[in-house]
Structures are given as structure tokens and as C-alpha cells.
PDB file of C-alpha atoms and ligand atoms in Angstrom:
ATOM      1  CA  UNK A  12       0.000   0.000   0.000  1.00  0.00           C
ATOM      2  CA  UNK A  13       1.195   3.495  -0.824  1.00  0.00           C
ATOM      3  CA  UNK A  14       0.227   6.204   1.632  1.00  0.00           C
ATOM      4  CA  UNK A  15       0.925   9.834   2.488  1.00  0.00           C
ATOM      5  CA  UNK A  16      -1.310  10.347   5.509  1.00  0.00           C
ATOM      6  CA  UNK A  17      -3.179   8.895   8.419  1.00  0.00           C
ATOM      7  CA  UNK A  18      -3.686   5.468   6.870  1.00  0.00           C
ATOM      8  CA  UNK A  19      -7.308   5.014   7.897  1.00  0.00           C
ATOM      9  CA  UNK A  20      -7.893   3.035   4.689  1.00  0.00           C
ATOM     10  CA  UNK A  21      -4.880   0.892   5.537  1.00  0.00           C
ATOM     11  CA  UNK A  22      -6.522   0.252   8.903  1.00  0.00           C
ATOM     12  CA  UNK A  23      -9.820  -0.663   7.209  1.00  0.00           C
ATOM     13  CA  UNK A  24      -8.116  -3.165   4.928  1.00  0.00           C
ATOM     14  CA  UNK A  25      -6.189  -4.774   7.778  1.00  0.00           C
ATOM     15  CA  UNK A  26      -9.406  -4.974   9.829  1.00  0.00           C
ATOM     16  CA  UNK A  27     -11.296  -6.513   6.901  1.00  0.00           C
ATOM     17  CA  UNK A  28      -8.586  -9.146   6.524  1.00  0.00           C
ATOM     18  CA  UNK A  29      -8.793  -9.975  10.213  1.00  0.00           C
ATOM     19  CA  UNK A  30     -12.575 -10.440   9.904  1.00  0.00           C
ATOM     20  CA  UNK A  31     -12.497 -12.542   6.745  1.00  0.00           C
ATOM     21  CA  UNK A  32     -10.207 -15.591   6.513  1.00  0.00           C
ATOM     22  CA  UNK A  33     -10.820 -15.815   2.743  1.00  0.00           C
ATOM     23  CA  UNK A  34      -9.273 -12.344   2.301  1.00  0.00           C
ATOM     24  CA  UNK A  35      -5.841 -13.852   2.430  1.00  0.00           C
ATOM     25  CA  UNK A  36      -3.630 -11.501   0.392  1.00  0.00           C
ATOM     26  CA  UNK A  37      -0.428 -10.681   2.206  1.00  0.00           C
ATOM     27  CA  UNK A  38       0.112  -6.985   2.844  1.00  0.00           C
ATOM     28  CA  UNK A  39       3.773  -7.052   1.882  1.00  0.00           C
ATOM     29  CA  UNK A  40       4.835  -3.463   2.512  1.00  0.00           C
ATOM     30  CA  UNK A  41       3.512   0.001   3.299  1.00  0.00           C
ATOM     31  CA  UNK A  42       5.365   2.730   1.419  1.00  0.00           C
ATOM     32  CA  UNK A  43       5.099   6.410   2.318  1.00  0.00           C
ATOM     33  CA  UNK A  44       6.340   9.381   0.301  1.00  0.00           C
ATOM     34  CA  UNK A  45       7.205  11.216   3.528  1.00  0.00           C
ATOM     35  CA  UNK A  46       8.357  10.605   7.095  1.00  0.00           C
ATOM     36  CA  UNK A  47       6.291  10.948  10.234  1.00  0.00           C
ATOM     37  CA  UNK A  48       2.795  10.135   8.980  1.00  0.00           C
ATOM     38  CA  UNK A  49       0.195   8.209  10.962  1.00  0.00           C
ATOM     39  CA  UNK A  50       0.006   5.392   8.433  1.00  0.00           C
ATOM     40  CA  UNK A  51       3.625   4.421   9.141  1.00  0.00           C
ATOM     41  CA  UNK A  52       2.836   4.097  12.833  1.00  0.00           C
ATOM     42  CA  UNK A  53      -0.163   1.935  12.020  1.00  0.00           C
ATOM     43  CA  UNK A  54       2.018  -0.319   9.817  1.00  0.00           C
ATOM     44  CA  UNK A  55       4.488  -0.688  12.667  1.00  0.00           C
ATOM     45  CA  UNK A  56       1.679  -1.585  15.070  1.00  0.00           C
ATOM     46  CA  UNK A  57       0.429  -4.260  12.668  1.00  0.00           C
ATOM     47  CA  UNK A  58       3.948  -5.616  12.130  1.00  0.00           C
ATOM     48  CA  UNK A  59       3.825  -4.795   8.410  1.00  0.00           C
ATOM     49  CA  UNK A  60       7.183  -3.791   6.893  1.00  0.00           C
ATOM     50  CA  UNK A  61       7.298  -0.140   5.909  1.00  0.00           C
ATOM     51  CA  UNK A  62       9.527   2.013   3.749  1.00  0.00           C
ATOM     52  CA  UNK A  63       9.827   5.732   3.095  1.00  0.00           C
ATOM     53  CA  UNK A  64      10.639   6.849  -0.439  1.00  0.00           C
ATOM     54  CA  UNK A  65      10.983  10.496   0.397  1.00  0.00           C
ATOM     55  CA  UNK A  66       9.634  12.670  -2.422  1.00  0.00           C
ATOM     56  CA  UNK A  67      12.007  15.528  -1.696  1.00  0.00           C
ATOM     57  CA  UNK A  68      15.071  13.257  -2.116  1.00  0.00           C
ATOM     58  CA  UNK A  69      14.387  12.889  -5.850  1.00  0.00           C
ATOM     59  CA  UNK A  70      14.925  15.401  -8.657  1.00  0.00           C
ATOM     60  CA  UNK A  71      11.677  14.617 -10.481  1.00  0.00           C
ATOM     61  CA  UNK A  72       8.634  12.359 -10.755  1.00  0.00           C
ATOM     62  CA  UNK A  73      10.419   9.868 -13.017  1.00  0.00           C
ATOM     63  CA  UNK A  74      13.246   9.293 -10.524  1.00  0.00           C
ATOM     64  CA  UNK A  75      10.783   9.121  -7.627  1.00  0.00           C
ATOM     65  CA  UNK A  76       8.610   6.583  -9.475  1.00  0.00           C
ATOM     66  CA  UNK A  77      11.669   4.471 -10.326  1.00  0.00           C
ATOM     67  CA  UNK A  78      12.544   4.328  -6.612  1.00  0.00           C
ATOM     68  CA  UNK A  79       8.946   3.388  -5.725  1.00  0.00           C
ATOM     69  CA  UNK A  80       8.981   0.623  -8.363  1.00  0.00           C
ATOM     70  CA  UNK A  81      12.307  -0.721  -7.090  1.00  0.00           C
ATOM     71  CA  UNK A  82      10.872  -0.921  -3.591  1.00  0.00           C
ATOM     72  CA  UNK A  83       7.723  -2.693  -4.767  1.00  0.00           C
ATOM     73  CA  UNK A  84       9.724  -5.184  -6.835  1.00  0.00           C
ATOM     74  CA  UNK A  85      12.004  -5.876  -3.865  1.00  0.00           C
ATOM     75  CA  UNK A  86       8.939  -6.953  -1.901  1.00  0.00           C
ATOM     76  CA  UNK A  87       7.588  -9.023  -4.797  1.00  0.00           C
ATOM     77  CA  UNK A  88       4.421  -6.977  -4.926  1.00  0.00           C
ATOM     78  CA  UNK A  89       1.657  -8.049  -7.316  1.00  0.00           C
ATOM     79  CA  UNK A  90      -1.012  -5.471  -6.495  1.00  0.00           C
ATOM     80  CA  UNK A  91      -0.455  -1.834  -5.535  1.00  0.00           C
ATOM     81  CA  UNK A  92      -3.075  -0.081  -3.403  1.00  0.00           C
ATOM     82  CA  UNK A  93      -2.928   3.711  -3.239  1.00  0.00           C
ATOM     83  CA  UNK A  94      -4.655   5.082  -0.160  1.00  0.00           C
ATOM     84  CA  UNK A  95      -4.340   8.795   0.290  1.00  0.00           C
ATOM     85  CA  UNK A  96      -1.089   8.713  -1.680  1.00  0.00           C
ATOM     86  CA  UNK A  97      -0.582  12.318  -2.760  1.00  0.00           C
ATOM     87  CA  UNK A  98       1.908  11.788  -5.614  1.00  0.00           C
ATOM     88  CA  UNK A  99       1.247  11.117  -9.250  1.00  0.00           C
ATOM     89  CA  UNK A 100       3.271   8.150 -10.475  1.00  0.00           C
ATOM     90  CA  UNK A 101       4.910   8.337 -13.880  1.00  0.00           C
ATOM     91  CA  UNK A 102       4.591   5.945 -16.809  1.00  0.00           C
ATOM     92  CA  UNK A 103       7.021   3.326 -15.439  1.00  0.00           C
ATOM     93  CA  UNK A 104       4.671   2.340 -12.618  1.00  0.00           C
ATOM     94  CA  UNK A 105       1.685   1.970 -14.964  1.00  0.00           C
ATOM     95  CA  UNK A 106       3.720  -0.188 -17.336  1.00  0.00           C
ATOM     96  CA  UNK A 107       5.122  -2.381 -14.580  1.00  0.00           C
ATOM     97  CA  UNK A 108       1.751  -2.876 -12.899  1.00  0.00           C
ATOM     98  CA  UNK A 109      -0.865  -2.735 -15.670  1.00  0.00           C
ATOM     99  CA  UNK A 110      -4.394  -2.818 -14.194  1.00  0.00           C
ATOM    100  CA  UNK A 111      -2.789  -3.711 -10.888  1.00  0.00           C
ATOM    101  CA  UNK A 112      -2.722  -0.303  -9.204  1.00  0.00           C
ATOM    102  CA  UNK A 113      -5.881   0.694  -7.333  1.00  0.00           C
ATOM    103  CA  UNK A 114      -6.784   4.164  -6.178  1.00  0.00           C
ATOM    104  CA  UNK A 115      -9.588   5.560  -4.041  1.00  0.00           C
ATOM    105  CA  UNK A 116     -10.940   9.014  -4.759  1.00  0.00           C
ATOM    106  CA  UNK A 117     -13.337  11.009  -2.554  1.00  0.00           C
ATOM    107  CA  UNK A 118     -15.806  11.995  -5.315  1.00  0.00           C
ATOM    108  CA  UNK A 119     -17.829  10.405  -8.085  1.00  0.00           C
ATOM    109  CA  UNK A 120     -15.356  10.507 -10.973  1.00  0.00           C
ATOM    110  CA  UNK A 121     -15.191  11.942 -13.543  1.00  0.00           C
ATOM    111  CA  UNK A 122     -16.582  14.752 -11.363  1.00  0.00           C
ATOM    112  CA  UNK A 123     -14.076  16.571  -9.190  1.00  0.00           C
ATOM    113  CA  UNK A 124     -10.725  14.952  -9.969  1.00  0.00           C
ATOM    114  CA  UNK A 125      -7.610  16.262  -8.235  1.00  0.00           C
ATOM    115  CA  UNK A 126      -6.401  16.806  -4.723  1.00  0.00           C
ATOM    116  CA  UNK A 127      -9.321  18.947  -3.464  1.00  0.00           C
ATOM    117  CA  UNK A 128     -12.274  16.804  -4.491  1.00  0.00           C
ATOM    118  CA  UNK A 129     -14.269  17.262  -1.289  1.00  0.00           C
ATOM    119  CA  UNK A 130     -13.826  21.051  -1.195  1.00  0.00           C
ATOM    120  CA  UNK A 131     -14.556  21.301  -4.931  1.00  0.00           C
ATOM    121  CA  UNK A 132     -17.795  19.306  -4.642  1.00  0.00           C
ATOM    122  CA  UNK A 133     -18.928  21.473  -1.748  1.00  0.00           C
ATOM    123  CA  UNK A 134     -18.046  24.703  -3.543  1.00  0.00           C
ATOM    124  CA  UNK A 135     -19.911  23.554  -6.658  1.00  0.00           C
ATOM    125  CA  UNK A 136     -23.035  22.938  -4.595  1.00  0.00           C
ATOM    126  CA  UNK A 137     -23.710  19.347  -5.625  1.00  0.00           C
ATOM    127  CA  UNK A 138     -26.321  17.507  -3.584  1.00  0.00           C
ATOM    128  CA  UNK A 139     -24.602  14.162  -4.005  1.00  0.00           C
ATOM    129  CA  UNK A 140     -20.931  13.315  -4.150  1.00  0.00           C
ATOM    130  CA  UNK A 141     -19.313  10.010  -3.272  1.00  0.00           C
ATOM    131  CA  UNK A 142     -16.459   7.577  -3.506  1.00  0.00           C
ATOM    132  CA  UNK A 143     -14.756   6.044  -6.536  1.00  0.00           C
ATOM    133  CA  UNK A 144     -12.360   3.114  -6.580  1.00  0.00           C
ATOM    134  CA  UNK A 145     -10.557   2.755  -9.883  1.00  0.00           C
ATOM    135  CA  UNK A 146      -7.546   1.245 -11.573  1.00  0.00           C
ATOM    136  CA  UNK A 147      -4.779   3.735 -12.220  1.00  0.00           C
ATOM    137  CA  UNK A 148      -3.839   4.503 -15.808  1.00  0.00           C
ATOM    138  CA  UNK A 149      -1.573   7.150 -17.328  1.00  0.00           C
ATOM    139  CA  UNK A 150      -4.016   9.993 -16.609  1.00  0.00           C
ATOM    140  CA  UNK A 151      -4.823  11.390 -13.178  1.00  0.00           C
ATOM    141  CA  UNK A 152      -8.040  10.073 -11.541  1.00  0.00           C
ATOM    142  CA  UNK A 153      -9.056   8.522 -14.835  1.00  0.00           C
ATOM    143  CA  UNK A 154      -8.592   4.724 -15.065  1.00  0.00           C
ATOM    144  CA  UNK A 155     -11.336   2.057 -15.306  1.00  0.00           C
ATOM    145  CA  UNK A 156     -13.853   2.333 -12.477  1.00  0.00           C
ATOM    146  CA  UNK A 157     -14.109  -0.634 -10.125  1.00  0.00           C
ATOM    147  CA  UNK A 158     -16.842   0.670  -7.809  1.00  0.00           C
ATOM    148  CA  UNK A 159     -18.647   3.849  -6.846  1.00  0.00           C
ATOM    149  CA  UNK A 160     -20.948   4.785  -4.041  1.00  0.00           C
ATOM    150  CA  UNK A 161     -22.899   8.032  -3.547  1.00  0.00           C
ATOM    151  CA  UNK A 162     -22.730  10.176  -0.432  1.00  0.00           C
ATOM    152  CA  UNK A 163     -25.358  12.910   0.160  1.00  0.00           C
ATOM    153  CA  UNK A 164     -24.187  16.452   0.836  1.00  0.00           C
ATOM    154  CA  UNK A 165     -25.969  17.993   3.836  1.00  0.00           C
ATOM    155  CA  UNK A 166     -26.834  21.686   4.197  1.00  0.00           C
ATOM    156  CA  UNK A 167     -24.624  22.054   7.267  1.00  0.00           C
ATOM    157  CA  UNK A 168     -21.616  20.267   5.744  1.00  0.00           C
ATOM    158  CA  UNK A 169     -18.114  21.609   6.046  1.00  0.00           C
ATOM    159  CA  UNK A 170     -15.376  19.929   4.019  1.00  0.00           C
ATOM    160  CA  UNK A 171     -14.237  18.142   7.172  1.00  0.00           C
ATOM    161  CA  UNK A 172     -17.725  16.817   8.003  1.00  0.00           C
ATOM    162  CA  UNK A 173     -18.368  15.714   4.441  1.00  0.00           C
ATOM    163  CA  UNK A 174     -14.963  14.045   4.155  1.00  0.00           C
ATOM    164  CA  UNK A 175     -15.619  12.153   7.376  1.00  0.00           C
ATOM    165  CA  UNK A 176     -18.877  10.763   5.955  1.00  0.00           C
ATOM    166  CA  UNK A 177     -17.125   9.907   2.693  1.00  0.00           C
ATOM    167  CA  UNK A 178     -14.411   8.054   4.585  1.00  0.00           C
ATOM    168  CA  UNK A 179     -16.982   5.898   6.368  1.00  0.00           C
ATOM    169  CA  UNK A 180     -18.011   4.641   2.921  1.00  0.00           C
ATOM    170  CA  UNK A 181     -14.389   4.327   1.790  1.00  0.00           C
ATOM    171  CA  UNK A 182     -13.578   2.067   4.710  1.00  0.00           C
ATOM    172  CA  UNK A 183     -16.292  -0.375   3.649  1.00  0.00           C
ATOM    173  CA  UNK A 184     -15.872  -0.115  -0.128  1.00  0.00           C
ATOM    174  CA  UNK A 185     -12.094  -0.205  -0.499  1.00  0.00           C
ATOM    175  CA  UNK A 186     -11.468  -3.494   1.351  1.00  0.00           C
ATOM    176  CA  UNK A 187     -14.171  -5.123  -0.790  1.00  0.00           C
ATOM    177  CA  UNK A 188     -12.474  -3.912  -3.995  1.00  0.00           C
ATOM    178  CA  UNK A 189      -8.972  -4.823  -2.829  1.00  0.00           C
ATOM    179  CA  UNK A 190     -10.177  -8.280  -1.844  1.00  0.00           C
ATOM    180  CA  UNK A 191     -11.755  -8.771  -5.296  1.00  0.00           C
ATOM    181  CA  UNK A 192      -8.633  -7.544  -7.101  1.00  0.00           C
ATOM    182  CA  UNK A 193      -6.300  -9.648  -4.945  1.00  0.00           C
ATOM    183  CA  UNK A 194      -8.451 -12.734  -5.535  1.00  0.00           C
ATOM    184  CA  UNK A 195      -8.357 -12.263  -9.306  1.00  0.00           C
ATOM    185  CA  UNK A 196     -12.082 -11.498  -9.454  1.00  0.00           C
ATOM    186  CA  UNK A 197     -11.795  -8.317 -11.514  1.00  0.00           C
ATOM    187  CA  UNK A 198     -11.346  -8.291 -15.267  1.00  0.00           C
ATOM    188  CA  UNK A 199     -10.779  -5.155 -17.310  1.00  0.00           C
ATOM    189  CA  UNK A 200     -12.181  -4.845 -20.836  1.00  0.00           C
ATOM    190  CA  UNK A 201     -11.408  -1.425 -22.259  1.00  0.00           C
ATOM    191  CA  UNK A 202     -12.775   0.987 -19.690  1.00  0.00           C
ATOM    192  CA  UNK A 203     -15.114  -1.554 -18.145  1.00  0.00           C
ATOM    193  CA  UNK A 204     -14.291  -3.521 -15.021  1.00  0.00           C
ATOM    194  CA  UNK A 205     -16.155  -6.810 -14.782  1.00  0.00           C
ATOM    195  CA  UNK A 206     -16.694  -8.383 -11.388  1.00  0.00           C
ATOM    196  CA  UNK A 207     -16.620 -12.176 -11.548  1.00  0.00           C
ATOM    197  CA  UNK A 208     -17.682 -12.480  -7.943  1.00  0.00           C
ATOM    198  CA  UNK A 209     -19.066 -10.046  -5.421  1.00  0.00           C
TER     199      UNK A 209
HETATM  200  C1  GRF B  20      -9.031   9.334   1.542  1.00  0.00           C
HETATM  201  O1  GRF B  20     -10.171  10.068   1.856  1.00  0.00           O
HETATM  202  C2  GRF B  20      -8.905   9.181   0.047  1.00  0.00           C
HETATM  203  O2  GRF B  20     -10.106   9.245  -0.643  1.00  0.00           O
HETATM  204  C3  GRF B  20      -8.041  10.357  -0.321  1.00  0.00           C
HETATM  205  O3  GRF B  20      -7.158  10.519   0.769  1.00  0.00           O
HETATM  206  C4  GRF B  20      -7.751  10.045   1.956  1.00  0.00           C
HETATM  207  C5  GRF B  20      -6.775   9.124   2.643  1.00  0.00           C
HETATM  208  O4  GRF B  20      -7.077   8.899   3.952  1.00  0.00           O
HETATM  209  N1  GRF B  20      -7.393  10.101  -1.600  1.00  0.00           N
HETATM  210  P1  GRF B  20      -6.273   7.844   4.827  1.00  0.00           P
HETATM  211  O5  GRF B  20      -4.795   8.216   4.794  1.00  0.00           O
HETATM  212  O6  GRF B  20      -6.538   6.459   4.304  1.00  0.00           O
HETATM  213  O7  GRF B  20      -6.822   8.042   6.202  1.00  0.00           O
END
């Protein structure tokens, strides 16, 4: 799993694995693009190996992505799960892990891509936003959609309140998608993701 923040989705996936013996994929490594984030502490608590590939140590995205890929290959990773990972990976990662990188986005794509999806949805005045889980392709917040779920926007919402409600959905939806991907139950045909088992 690649993280940049608190790792609440990491927590949700670990919890889902603990609750479901058939969700048997090994969480090989947690990689952060920065030091000192909550997700690294969680990984340590769970006894999952963790690595920091520090963004500011690399001259550009290509060099950073190469270092990320080297780390993932060293751990024999087959599926890459981005959870609050705030960096855009370059071409090398997409080529090395075709349809094997998952991302979770706090809006109903293609609405509100980018790093401020919750704020943007609120500012636009939509009545419904949501969560999207998708495979990562060469464009940002664009790859084939695995699952989506709507979240209503309330009149009294602040970005923080709305994001909290969105995360409640994320924590249920993402483990389900990761489990399906890790079990080989997702097939991609063009832009369509076909679930062989739910
Ligand atoms: C999630 O809300 C996700 O949608 C967004 O970043 C947040 C990560 O949260 N891309 P966490 O680090 O898993 O707590």
C-alpha cells in the first residue's frame, strides 16, 4: 500500500482481513512518500514492513517513481493499493503494474478529480458526491472504475464533516475492492471492469 497520511484506509483493509479468513492476500509493505505520517505508525503496530521513499530526495517524478517501483519489486508486490497517496506516479509504474494499481478518490469521478475533491464538490453545490475506486492509468483520476458509491451532501456540511462521511463509505468499499482484485475477481475490458464475484 502506498500512503501519504493517516492510513485510515490501511486500517480498514487490515481490519477486513482480520474479519475474513478468505481475504488472504499478504500486505507485503507500506510505502510512504514522507516521514512521520500516521500510516507508518499503524504499519508498525500491525507488524507490516514499511519504507519511506521520500519525495524531496528525488529530482523529479520519473526518478521518484523508479525508486517506488524498485521498492515494490524488492517486496515481490503483485497489487499496488494507493490510499491517500498524494503523488502522481509516472509511466514506469503503470507499465510495470498494468491494471494492478488501485486508487480511491473522494468523489464520483469523472466529477471533481484532483487533490481537493471534497472542497470542490462542496463549492460547486452538488447535492450528491461520493467515492470512486478505480484502476490507475496514465491519466490522473481517470482509469477504469471498479466501484462507486454516492454520499449525500448535507446543508450544514463543512469539508471536514463531508470528508468524514465519505471516509466511512471508503472504509467499507475499499477493502471489498482490494479483496476482489487480490483474488483475481476483476477483469478489465477497455474501460469496463467486470466483477466475476461479489
Ligand atoms: C481518503 O479520503 C482518500 O479518498 C483520499 O485521501 C484520503 C486518505 O485517507 N485520496 P487515509 O490516509 O486512508 O486516512
